PDB file of C-alpha atoms in Angstrom:
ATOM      1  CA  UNK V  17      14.760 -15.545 -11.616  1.00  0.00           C
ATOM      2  CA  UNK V  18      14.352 -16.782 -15.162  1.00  0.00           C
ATOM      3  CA  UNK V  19      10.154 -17.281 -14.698  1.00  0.00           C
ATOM      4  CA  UNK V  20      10.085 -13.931 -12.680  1.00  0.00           C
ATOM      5  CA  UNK V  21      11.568 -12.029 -15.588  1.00  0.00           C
ATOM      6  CA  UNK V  22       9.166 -14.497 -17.753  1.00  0.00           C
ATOM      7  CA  UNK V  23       5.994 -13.572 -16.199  1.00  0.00           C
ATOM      8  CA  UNK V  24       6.745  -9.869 -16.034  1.00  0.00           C
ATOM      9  CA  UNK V  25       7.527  -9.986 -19.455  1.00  0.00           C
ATOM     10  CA  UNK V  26       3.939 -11.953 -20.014  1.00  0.00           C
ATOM     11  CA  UNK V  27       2.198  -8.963 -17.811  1.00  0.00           C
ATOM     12  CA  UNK V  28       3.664  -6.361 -19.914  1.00  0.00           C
ATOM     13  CA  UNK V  29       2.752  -7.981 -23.255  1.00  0.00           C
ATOM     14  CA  UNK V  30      -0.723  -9.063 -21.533  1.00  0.00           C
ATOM     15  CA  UNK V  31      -1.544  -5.225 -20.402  1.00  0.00           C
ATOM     16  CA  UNK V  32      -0.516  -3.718 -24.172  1.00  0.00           C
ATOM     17  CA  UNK V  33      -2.707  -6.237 -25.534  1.00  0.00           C
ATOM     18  CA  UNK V  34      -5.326  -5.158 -23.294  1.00  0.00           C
ATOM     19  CA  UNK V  35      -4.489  -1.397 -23.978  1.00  0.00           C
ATOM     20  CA  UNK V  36      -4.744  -2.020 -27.602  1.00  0.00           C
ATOM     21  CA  UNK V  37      -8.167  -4.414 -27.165  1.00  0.00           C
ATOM     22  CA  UNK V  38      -9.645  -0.667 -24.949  1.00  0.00           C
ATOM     23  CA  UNK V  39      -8.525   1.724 -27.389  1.00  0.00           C
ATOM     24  CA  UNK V  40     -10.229  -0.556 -30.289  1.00  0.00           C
ATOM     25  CA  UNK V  41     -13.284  -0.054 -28.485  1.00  0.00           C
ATOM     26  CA  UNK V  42     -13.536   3.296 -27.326  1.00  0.00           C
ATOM     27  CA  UNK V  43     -13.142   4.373 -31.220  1.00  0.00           C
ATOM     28  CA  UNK V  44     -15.745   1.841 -32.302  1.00  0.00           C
ATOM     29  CA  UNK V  45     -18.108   3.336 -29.111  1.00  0.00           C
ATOM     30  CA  UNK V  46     -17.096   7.128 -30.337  1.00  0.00           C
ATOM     31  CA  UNK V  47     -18.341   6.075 -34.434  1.00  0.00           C
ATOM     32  CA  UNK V  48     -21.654   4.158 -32.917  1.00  0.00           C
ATOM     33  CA  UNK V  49     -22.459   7.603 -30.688  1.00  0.00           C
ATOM     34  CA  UNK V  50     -21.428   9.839 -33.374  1.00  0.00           C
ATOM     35  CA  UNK V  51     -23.895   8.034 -35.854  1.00  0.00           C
ATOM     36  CA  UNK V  52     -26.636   7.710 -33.626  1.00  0.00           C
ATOM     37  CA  UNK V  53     -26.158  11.411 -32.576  1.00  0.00           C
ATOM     38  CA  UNK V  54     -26.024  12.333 -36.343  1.00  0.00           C
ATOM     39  CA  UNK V  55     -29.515  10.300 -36.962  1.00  0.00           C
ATOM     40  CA  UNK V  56     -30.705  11.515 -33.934  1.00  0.00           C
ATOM     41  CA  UNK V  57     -30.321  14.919 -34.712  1.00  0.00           C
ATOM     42  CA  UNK V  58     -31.469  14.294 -38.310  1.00  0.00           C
ATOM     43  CA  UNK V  59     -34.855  12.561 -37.307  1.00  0.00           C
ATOM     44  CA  UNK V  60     -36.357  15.459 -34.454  1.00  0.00           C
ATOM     45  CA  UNK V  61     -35.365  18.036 -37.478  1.00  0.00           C
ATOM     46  CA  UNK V  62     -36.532  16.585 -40.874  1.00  0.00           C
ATOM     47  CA  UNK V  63     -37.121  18.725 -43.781  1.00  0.00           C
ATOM     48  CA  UNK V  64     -39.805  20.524 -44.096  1.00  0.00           C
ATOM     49  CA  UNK V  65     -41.196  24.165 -45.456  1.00  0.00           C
ATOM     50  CA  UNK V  66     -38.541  26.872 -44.778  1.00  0.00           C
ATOM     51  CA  UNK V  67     -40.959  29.153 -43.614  1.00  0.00           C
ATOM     52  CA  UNK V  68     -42.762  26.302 -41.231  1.00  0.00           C
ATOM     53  CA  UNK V  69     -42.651  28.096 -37.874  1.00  0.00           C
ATOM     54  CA  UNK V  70     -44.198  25.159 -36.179  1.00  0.00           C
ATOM     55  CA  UNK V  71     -41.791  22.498 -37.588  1.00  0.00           C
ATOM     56  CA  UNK V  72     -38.962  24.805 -36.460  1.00  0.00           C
ATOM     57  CA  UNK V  73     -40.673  24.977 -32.757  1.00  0.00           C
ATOM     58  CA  UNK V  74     -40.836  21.261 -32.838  1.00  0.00           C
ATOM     59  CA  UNK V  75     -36.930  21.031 -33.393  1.00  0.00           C
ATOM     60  CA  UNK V  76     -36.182  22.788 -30.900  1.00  0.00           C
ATOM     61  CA  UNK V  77     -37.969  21.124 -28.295  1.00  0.00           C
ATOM     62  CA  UNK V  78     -37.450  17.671 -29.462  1.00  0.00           C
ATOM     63  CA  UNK V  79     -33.384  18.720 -29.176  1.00  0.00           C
ATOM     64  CA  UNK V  80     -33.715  20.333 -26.084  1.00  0.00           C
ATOM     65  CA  UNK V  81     -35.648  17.372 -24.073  1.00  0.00           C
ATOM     66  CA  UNK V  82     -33.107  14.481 -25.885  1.00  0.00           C
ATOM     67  CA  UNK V  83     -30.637  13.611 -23.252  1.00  0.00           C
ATOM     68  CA  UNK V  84     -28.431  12.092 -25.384  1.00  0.00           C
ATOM     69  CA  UNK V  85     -27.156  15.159 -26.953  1.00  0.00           C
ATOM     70  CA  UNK V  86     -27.450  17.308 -23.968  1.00  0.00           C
ATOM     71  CA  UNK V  87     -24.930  14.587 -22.285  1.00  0.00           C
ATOM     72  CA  UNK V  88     -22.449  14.548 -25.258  1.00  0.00           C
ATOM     73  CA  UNK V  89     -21.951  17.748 -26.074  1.00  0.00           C
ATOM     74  CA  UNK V  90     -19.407  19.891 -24.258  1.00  0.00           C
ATOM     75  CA  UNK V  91     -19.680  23.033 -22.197  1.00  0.00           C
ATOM     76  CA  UNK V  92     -19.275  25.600 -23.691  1.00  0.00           C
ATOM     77  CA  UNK V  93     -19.621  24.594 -26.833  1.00  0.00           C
ATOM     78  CA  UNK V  94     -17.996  25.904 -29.969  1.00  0.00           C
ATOM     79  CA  UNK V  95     -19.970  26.998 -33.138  1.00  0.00           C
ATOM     80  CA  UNK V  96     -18.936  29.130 -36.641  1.00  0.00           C
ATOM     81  CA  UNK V  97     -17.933  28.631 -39.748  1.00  0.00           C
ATOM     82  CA  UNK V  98     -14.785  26.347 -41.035  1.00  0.00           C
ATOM     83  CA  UNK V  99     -12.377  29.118 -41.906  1.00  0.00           C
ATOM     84  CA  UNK V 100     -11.751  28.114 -46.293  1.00  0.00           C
ATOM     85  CA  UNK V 101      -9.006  26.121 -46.528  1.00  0.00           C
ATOM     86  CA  UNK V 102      -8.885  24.443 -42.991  1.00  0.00           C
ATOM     87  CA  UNK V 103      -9.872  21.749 -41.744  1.00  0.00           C
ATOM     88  CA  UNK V 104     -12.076  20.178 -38.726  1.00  0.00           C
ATOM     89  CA  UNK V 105      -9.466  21.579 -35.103  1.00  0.00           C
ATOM     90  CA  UNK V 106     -11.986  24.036 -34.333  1.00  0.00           C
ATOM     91  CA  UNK V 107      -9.109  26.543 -33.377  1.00  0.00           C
ATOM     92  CA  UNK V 108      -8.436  26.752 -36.998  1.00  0.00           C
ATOM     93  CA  UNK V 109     -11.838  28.660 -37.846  1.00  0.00           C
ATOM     94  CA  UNK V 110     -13.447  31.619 -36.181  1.00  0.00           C
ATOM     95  CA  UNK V 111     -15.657  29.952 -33.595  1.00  0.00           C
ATOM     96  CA  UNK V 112     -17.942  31.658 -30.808  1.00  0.00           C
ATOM     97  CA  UNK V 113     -18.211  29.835 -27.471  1.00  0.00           C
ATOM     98  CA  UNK V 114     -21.862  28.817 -26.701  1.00  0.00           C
ATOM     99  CA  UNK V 115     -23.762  27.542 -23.377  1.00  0.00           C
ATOM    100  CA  UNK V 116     -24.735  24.025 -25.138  1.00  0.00           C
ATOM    101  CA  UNK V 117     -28.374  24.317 -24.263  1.00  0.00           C
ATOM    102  CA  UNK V 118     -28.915  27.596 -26.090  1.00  0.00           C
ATOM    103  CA  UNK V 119     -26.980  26.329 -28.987  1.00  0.00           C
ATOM    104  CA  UNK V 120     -29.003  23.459 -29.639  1.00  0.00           C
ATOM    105  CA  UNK V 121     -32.322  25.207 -28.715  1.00  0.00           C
ATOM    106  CA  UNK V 122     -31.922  28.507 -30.340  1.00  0.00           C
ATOM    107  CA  UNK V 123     -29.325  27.932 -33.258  1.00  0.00           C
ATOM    108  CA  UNK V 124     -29.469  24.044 -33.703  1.00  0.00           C
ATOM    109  CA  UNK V 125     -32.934  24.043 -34.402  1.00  0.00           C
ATOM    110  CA  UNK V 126     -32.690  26.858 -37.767  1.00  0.00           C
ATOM    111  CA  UNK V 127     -31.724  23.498 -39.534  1.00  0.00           C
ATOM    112  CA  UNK V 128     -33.633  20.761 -41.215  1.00  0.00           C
ATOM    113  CA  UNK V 129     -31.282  17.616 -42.237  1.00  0.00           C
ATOM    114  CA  UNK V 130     -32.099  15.252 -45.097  1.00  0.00           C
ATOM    115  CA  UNK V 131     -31.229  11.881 -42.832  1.00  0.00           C
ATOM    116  CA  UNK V 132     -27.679  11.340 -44.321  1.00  0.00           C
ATOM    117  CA  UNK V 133     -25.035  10.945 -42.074  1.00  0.00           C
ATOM    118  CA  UNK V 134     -21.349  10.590 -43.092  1.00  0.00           C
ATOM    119  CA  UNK V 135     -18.282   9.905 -40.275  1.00  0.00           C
ATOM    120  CA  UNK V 136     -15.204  10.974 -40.585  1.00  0.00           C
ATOM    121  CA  UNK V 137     -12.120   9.938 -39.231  1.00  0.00           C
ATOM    122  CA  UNK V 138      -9.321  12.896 -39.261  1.00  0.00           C
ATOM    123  CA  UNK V 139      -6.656  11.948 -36.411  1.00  0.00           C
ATOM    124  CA  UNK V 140      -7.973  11.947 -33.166  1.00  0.00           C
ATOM    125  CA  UNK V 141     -11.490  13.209 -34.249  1.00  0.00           C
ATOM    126  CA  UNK V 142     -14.431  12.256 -34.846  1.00  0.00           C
ATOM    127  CA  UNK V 143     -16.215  14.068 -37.819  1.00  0.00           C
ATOM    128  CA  UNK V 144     -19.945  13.927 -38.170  1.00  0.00           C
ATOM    129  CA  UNK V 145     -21.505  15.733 -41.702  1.00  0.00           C
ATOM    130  CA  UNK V 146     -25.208  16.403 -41.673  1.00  0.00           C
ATOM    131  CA  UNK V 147     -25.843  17.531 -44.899  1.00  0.00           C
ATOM    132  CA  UNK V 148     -29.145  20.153 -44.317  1.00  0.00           C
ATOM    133  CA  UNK V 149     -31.630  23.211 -45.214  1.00  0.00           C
ATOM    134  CA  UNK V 150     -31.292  26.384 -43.903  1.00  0.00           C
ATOM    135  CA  UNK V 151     -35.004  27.493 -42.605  1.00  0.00           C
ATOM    136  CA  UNK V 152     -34.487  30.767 -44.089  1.00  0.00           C
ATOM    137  CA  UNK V 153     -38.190  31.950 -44.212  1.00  0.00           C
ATOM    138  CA  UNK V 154     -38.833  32.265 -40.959  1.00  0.00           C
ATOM    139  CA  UNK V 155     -39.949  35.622 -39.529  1.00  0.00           C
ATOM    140  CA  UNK V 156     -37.178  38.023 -38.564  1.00  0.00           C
ATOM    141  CA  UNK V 157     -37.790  37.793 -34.820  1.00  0.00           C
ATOM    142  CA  UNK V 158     -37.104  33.692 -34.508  1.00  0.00           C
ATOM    143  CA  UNK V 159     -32.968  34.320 -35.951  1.00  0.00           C
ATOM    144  CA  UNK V 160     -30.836  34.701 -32.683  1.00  0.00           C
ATOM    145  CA  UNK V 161     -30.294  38.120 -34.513  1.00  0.00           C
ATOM    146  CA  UNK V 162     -30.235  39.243 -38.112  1.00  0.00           C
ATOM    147  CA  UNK V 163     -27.855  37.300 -39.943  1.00  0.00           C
ATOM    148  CA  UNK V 164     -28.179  39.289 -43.158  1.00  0.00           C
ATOM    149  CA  UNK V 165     -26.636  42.401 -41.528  1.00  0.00           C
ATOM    150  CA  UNK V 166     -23.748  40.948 -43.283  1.00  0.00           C
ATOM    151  CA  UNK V 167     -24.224  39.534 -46.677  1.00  0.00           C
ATOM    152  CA  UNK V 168     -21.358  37.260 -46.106  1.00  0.00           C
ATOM    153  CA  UNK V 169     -22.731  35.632 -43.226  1.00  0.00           C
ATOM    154  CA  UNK V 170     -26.137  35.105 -44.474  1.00  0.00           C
ATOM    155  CA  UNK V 171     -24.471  33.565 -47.236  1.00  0.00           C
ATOM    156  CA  UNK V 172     -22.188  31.049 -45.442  1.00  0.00           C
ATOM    157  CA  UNK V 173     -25.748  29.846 -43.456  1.00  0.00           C
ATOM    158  CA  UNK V 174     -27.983  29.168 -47.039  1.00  0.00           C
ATOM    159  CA  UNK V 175     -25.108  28.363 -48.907  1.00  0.00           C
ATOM    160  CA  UNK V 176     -23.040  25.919 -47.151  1.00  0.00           C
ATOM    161  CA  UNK V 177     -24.143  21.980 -47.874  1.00  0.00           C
ATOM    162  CA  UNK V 178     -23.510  20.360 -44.627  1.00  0.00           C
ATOM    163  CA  UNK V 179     -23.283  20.892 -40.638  1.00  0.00           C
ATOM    164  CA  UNK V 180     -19.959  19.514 -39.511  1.00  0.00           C
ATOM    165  CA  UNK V 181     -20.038  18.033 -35.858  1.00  0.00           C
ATOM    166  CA  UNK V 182     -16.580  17.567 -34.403  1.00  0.00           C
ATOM    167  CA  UNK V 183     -16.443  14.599 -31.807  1.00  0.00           C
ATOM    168  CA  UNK V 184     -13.414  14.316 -29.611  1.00  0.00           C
ATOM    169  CA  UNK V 185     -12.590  11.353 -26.686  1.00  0.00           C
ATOM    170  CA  UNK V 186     -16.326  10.854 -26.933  1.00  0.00           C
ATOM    171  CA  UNK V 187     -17.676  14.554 -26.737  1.00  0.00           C
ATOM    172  CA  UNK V 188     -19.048  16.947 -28.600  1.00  0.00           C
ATOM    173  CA  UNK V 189     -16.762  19.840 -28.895  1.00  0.00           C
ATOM    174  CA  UNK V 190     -18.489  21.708 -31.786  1.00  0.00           C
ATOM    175  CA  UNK V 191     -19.613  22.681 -34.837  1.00  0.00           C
ATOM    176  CA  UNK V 192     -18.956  24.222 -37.898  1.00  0.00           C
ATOM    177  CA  UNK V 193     -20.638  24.892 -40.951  1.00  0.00           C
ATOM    178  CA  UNK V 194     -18.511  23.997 -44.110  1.00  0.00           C
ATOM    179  CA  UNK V 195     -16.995  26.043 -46.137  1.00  0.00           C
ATOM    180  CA  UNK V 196     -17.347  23.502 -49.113  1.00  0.00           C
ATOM    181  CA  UNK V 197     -20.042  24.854 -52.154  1.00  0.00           C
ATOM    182  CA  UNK V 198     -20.513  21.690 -54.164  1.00  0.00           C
ATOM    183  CA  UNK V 199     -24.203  22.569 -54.887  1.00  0.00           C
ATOM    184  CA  UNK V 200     -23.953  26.539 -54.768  1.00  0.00           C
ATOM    185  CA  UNK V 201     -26.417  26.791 -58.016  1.00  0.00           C
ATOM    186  CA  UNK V 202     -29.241  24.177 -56.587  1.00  0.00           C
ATOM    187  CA  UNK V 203     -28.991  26.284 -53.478  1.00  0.00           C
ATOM    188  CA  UNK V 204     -29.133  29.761 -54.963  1.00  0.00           C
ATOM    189  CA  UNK V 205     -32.224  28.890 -56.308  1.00  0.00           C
ATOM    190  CA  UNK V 206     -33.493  28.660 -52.515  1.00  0.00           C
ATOM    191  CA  UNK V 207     -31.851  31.537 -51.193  1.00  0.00           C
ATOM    192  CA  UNK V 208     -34.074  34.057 -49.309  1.00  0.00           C
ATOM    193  CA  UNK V 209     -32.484  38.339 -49.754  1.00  0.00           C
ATOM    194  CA  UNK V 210     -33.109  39.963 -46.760  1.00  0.00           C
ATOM    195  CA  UNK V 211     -32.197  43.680 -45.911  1.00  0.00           C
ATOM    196  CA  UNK V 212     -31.746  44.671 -42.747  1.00  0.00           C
ATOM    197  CA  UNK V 213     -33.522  47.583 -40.757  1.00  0.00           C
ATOM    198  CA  UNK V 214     -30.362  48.654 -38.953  1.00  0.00           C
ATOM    199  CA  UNK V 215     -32.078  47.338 -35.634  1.00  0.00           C
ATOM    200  CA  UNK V 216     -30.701  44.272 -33.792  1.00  0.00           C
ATOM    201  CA  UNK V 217     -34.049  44.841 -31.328  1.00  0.00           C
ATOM    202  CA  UNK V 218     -37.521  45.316 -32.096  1.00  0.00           C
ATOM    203  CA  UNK V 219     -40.741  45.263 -31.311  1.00  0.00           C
ATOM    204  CA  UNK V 220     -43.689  43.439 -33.208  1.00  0.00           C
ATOM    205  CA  UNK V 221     -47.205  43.314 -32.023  1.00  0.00           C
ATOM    206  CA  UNK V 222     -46.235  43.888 -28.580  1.00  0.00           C
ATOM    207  CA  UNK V 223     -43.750  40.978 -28.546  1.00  0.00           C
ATOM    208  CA  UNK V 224     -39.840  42.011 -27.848  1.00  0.00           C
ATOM    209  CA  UNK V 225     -37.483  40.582 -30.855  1.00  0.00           C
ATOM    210  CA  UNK V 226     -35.940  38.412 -31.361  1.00  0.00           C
ATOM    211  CA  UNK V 227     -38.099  36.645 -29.452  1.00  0.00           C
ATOM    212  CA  UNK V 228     -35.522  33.627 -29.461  1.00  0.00           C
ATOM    213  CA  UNK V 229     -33.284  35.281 -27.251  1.00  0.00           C
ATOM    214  CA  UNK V 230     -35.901  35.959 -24.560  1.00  0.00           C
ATOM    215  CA  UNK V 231     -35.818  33.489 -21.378  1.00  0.00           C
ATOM    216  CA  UNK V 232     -39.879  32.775 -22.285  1.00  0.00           C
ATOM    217  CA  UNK V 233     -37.918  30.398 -25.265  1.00  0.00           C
ATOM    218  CA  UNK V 234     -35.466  28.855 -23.546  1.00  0.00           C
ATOM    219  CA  UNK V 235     -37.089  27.487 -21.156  1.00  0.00           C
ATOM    220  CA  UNK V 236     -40.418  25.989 -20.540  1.00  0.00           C
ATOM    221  CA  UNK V 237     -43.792  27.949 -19.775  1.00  0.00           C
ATOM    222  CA  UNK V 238     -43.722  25.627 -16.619  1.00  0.00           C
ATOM    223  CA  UNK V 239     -40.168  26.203 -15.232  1.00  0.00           C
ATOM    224  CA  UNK V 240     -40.915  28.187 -12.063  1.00  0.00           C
ATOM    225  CA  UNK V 241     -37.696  30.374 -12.237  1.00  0.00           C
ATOM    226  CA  UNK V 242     -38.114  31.896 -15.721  1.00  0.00           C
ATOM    227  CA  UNK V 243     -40.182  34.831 -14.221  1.00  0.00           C
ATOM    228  CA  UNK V 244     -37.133  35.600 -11.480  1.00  0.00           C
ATOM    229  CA  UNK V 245     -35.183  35.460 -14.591  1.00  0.00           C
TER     230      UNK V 245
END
């Protein structure tokens, strides 16, 4: 009776010990994907010219063709801006839910990122900041829709420093972008006014805009069912 309690006692101890030795290296797997995600993300989007429509383009393909980040992230997939004050639970800031693939393609890809990456640990999340550049001369049409319609908002895009990625049980939940203005002077001096027309859809040259919404940039000139679509 004595080695039966013994050994159960030497099971139990054995299987917290293993519990412990599993949850050690889930978090150490959930920093390693969070950095290579953040490096990831920071090497298909490098700085370049804000205005550089083609740089933009090649984002947004690179991001929409790396599996990596399509498996990750969640679906949908939360995206605004960290509410001041707050912190990194998502449900704390006014988020939007997004279909992952249109978020990475479409909003993702209006970022270039200098190549730092700094984790985060806050509780049971994983916090990823991607300090970055706003491309904020592109044409009107290749903006999801006109940010500036609200001064606010186009602020909160050109000002903020950093992209914050939140990570949870290995997934991509969201993103935010921070409410923090460390460098708000530095960055003024790149800010881009824009007024707005009043119109959230136009035409130019024949072309329906924003021509980022359209199914034609979503998806590939190749991908048979775009013209069902």
């Amino acid at each position: 009776m004595q080695n039966m309690r013994t050994w159960k006692r030497f099971g139990l101890i054995s299987s917290m010990l293993a519990a412990g030795a599993c949850s050690g290296a889930e978090q150490q797997t959930n920093e390693e994907l969070a950095l290579e995600i953040g490096r990831g993300i920071g090497a298909r989007c490098p700085m370049a010219a804000a205005n550089d429509e083609q740089a933009r383009m090649s984002c947004a393909a690179k991001l929409t063709d790396w599996d990596l980040l399509r498996d990750t992230m969640a679906e949908p997939f939360m995206w605004g801006g960290q509410r001041p004050g707050k912190g990194y639970r998502l449900s704390d800031s006014d988020t939007t839910r997004f279909n992952q693939l249109v978020w990475r393609r479409m909003y993702l890809s209006l970022f270039m990122f200098t190549g730092e990456v700094r984790l985060e640990t806050d509780g049971d999340l994983t916090v990823i900041h991607l300090p970055y550049q706003l491309r904020n001369g592109l044409d009107a049409g290749s903006y999801p829709y006109p940010f500036w319609h609200s001064k606010n908002k186009w602020d909160t895009w050109q000002l903020s420093p950093e992209l914050i990625l939140i990570m949870e049980k290995g997934k991509l939940t969201g993103a935010l972008r921070s409410d923090k203005r460390p460098d708000v002077e530095e960055r003024r001096k790149r800010y881009v006014d824009r007024t707005w027309s009043g119109q959230w859809e136009w035409e130019k040259d024949g072309q329906k805009m924003p021509f980022v919404t359209l199914y034609s940039f979503l998806f590939s000139a190749n991908n048979p069912h775009v013209q069902a679509l």
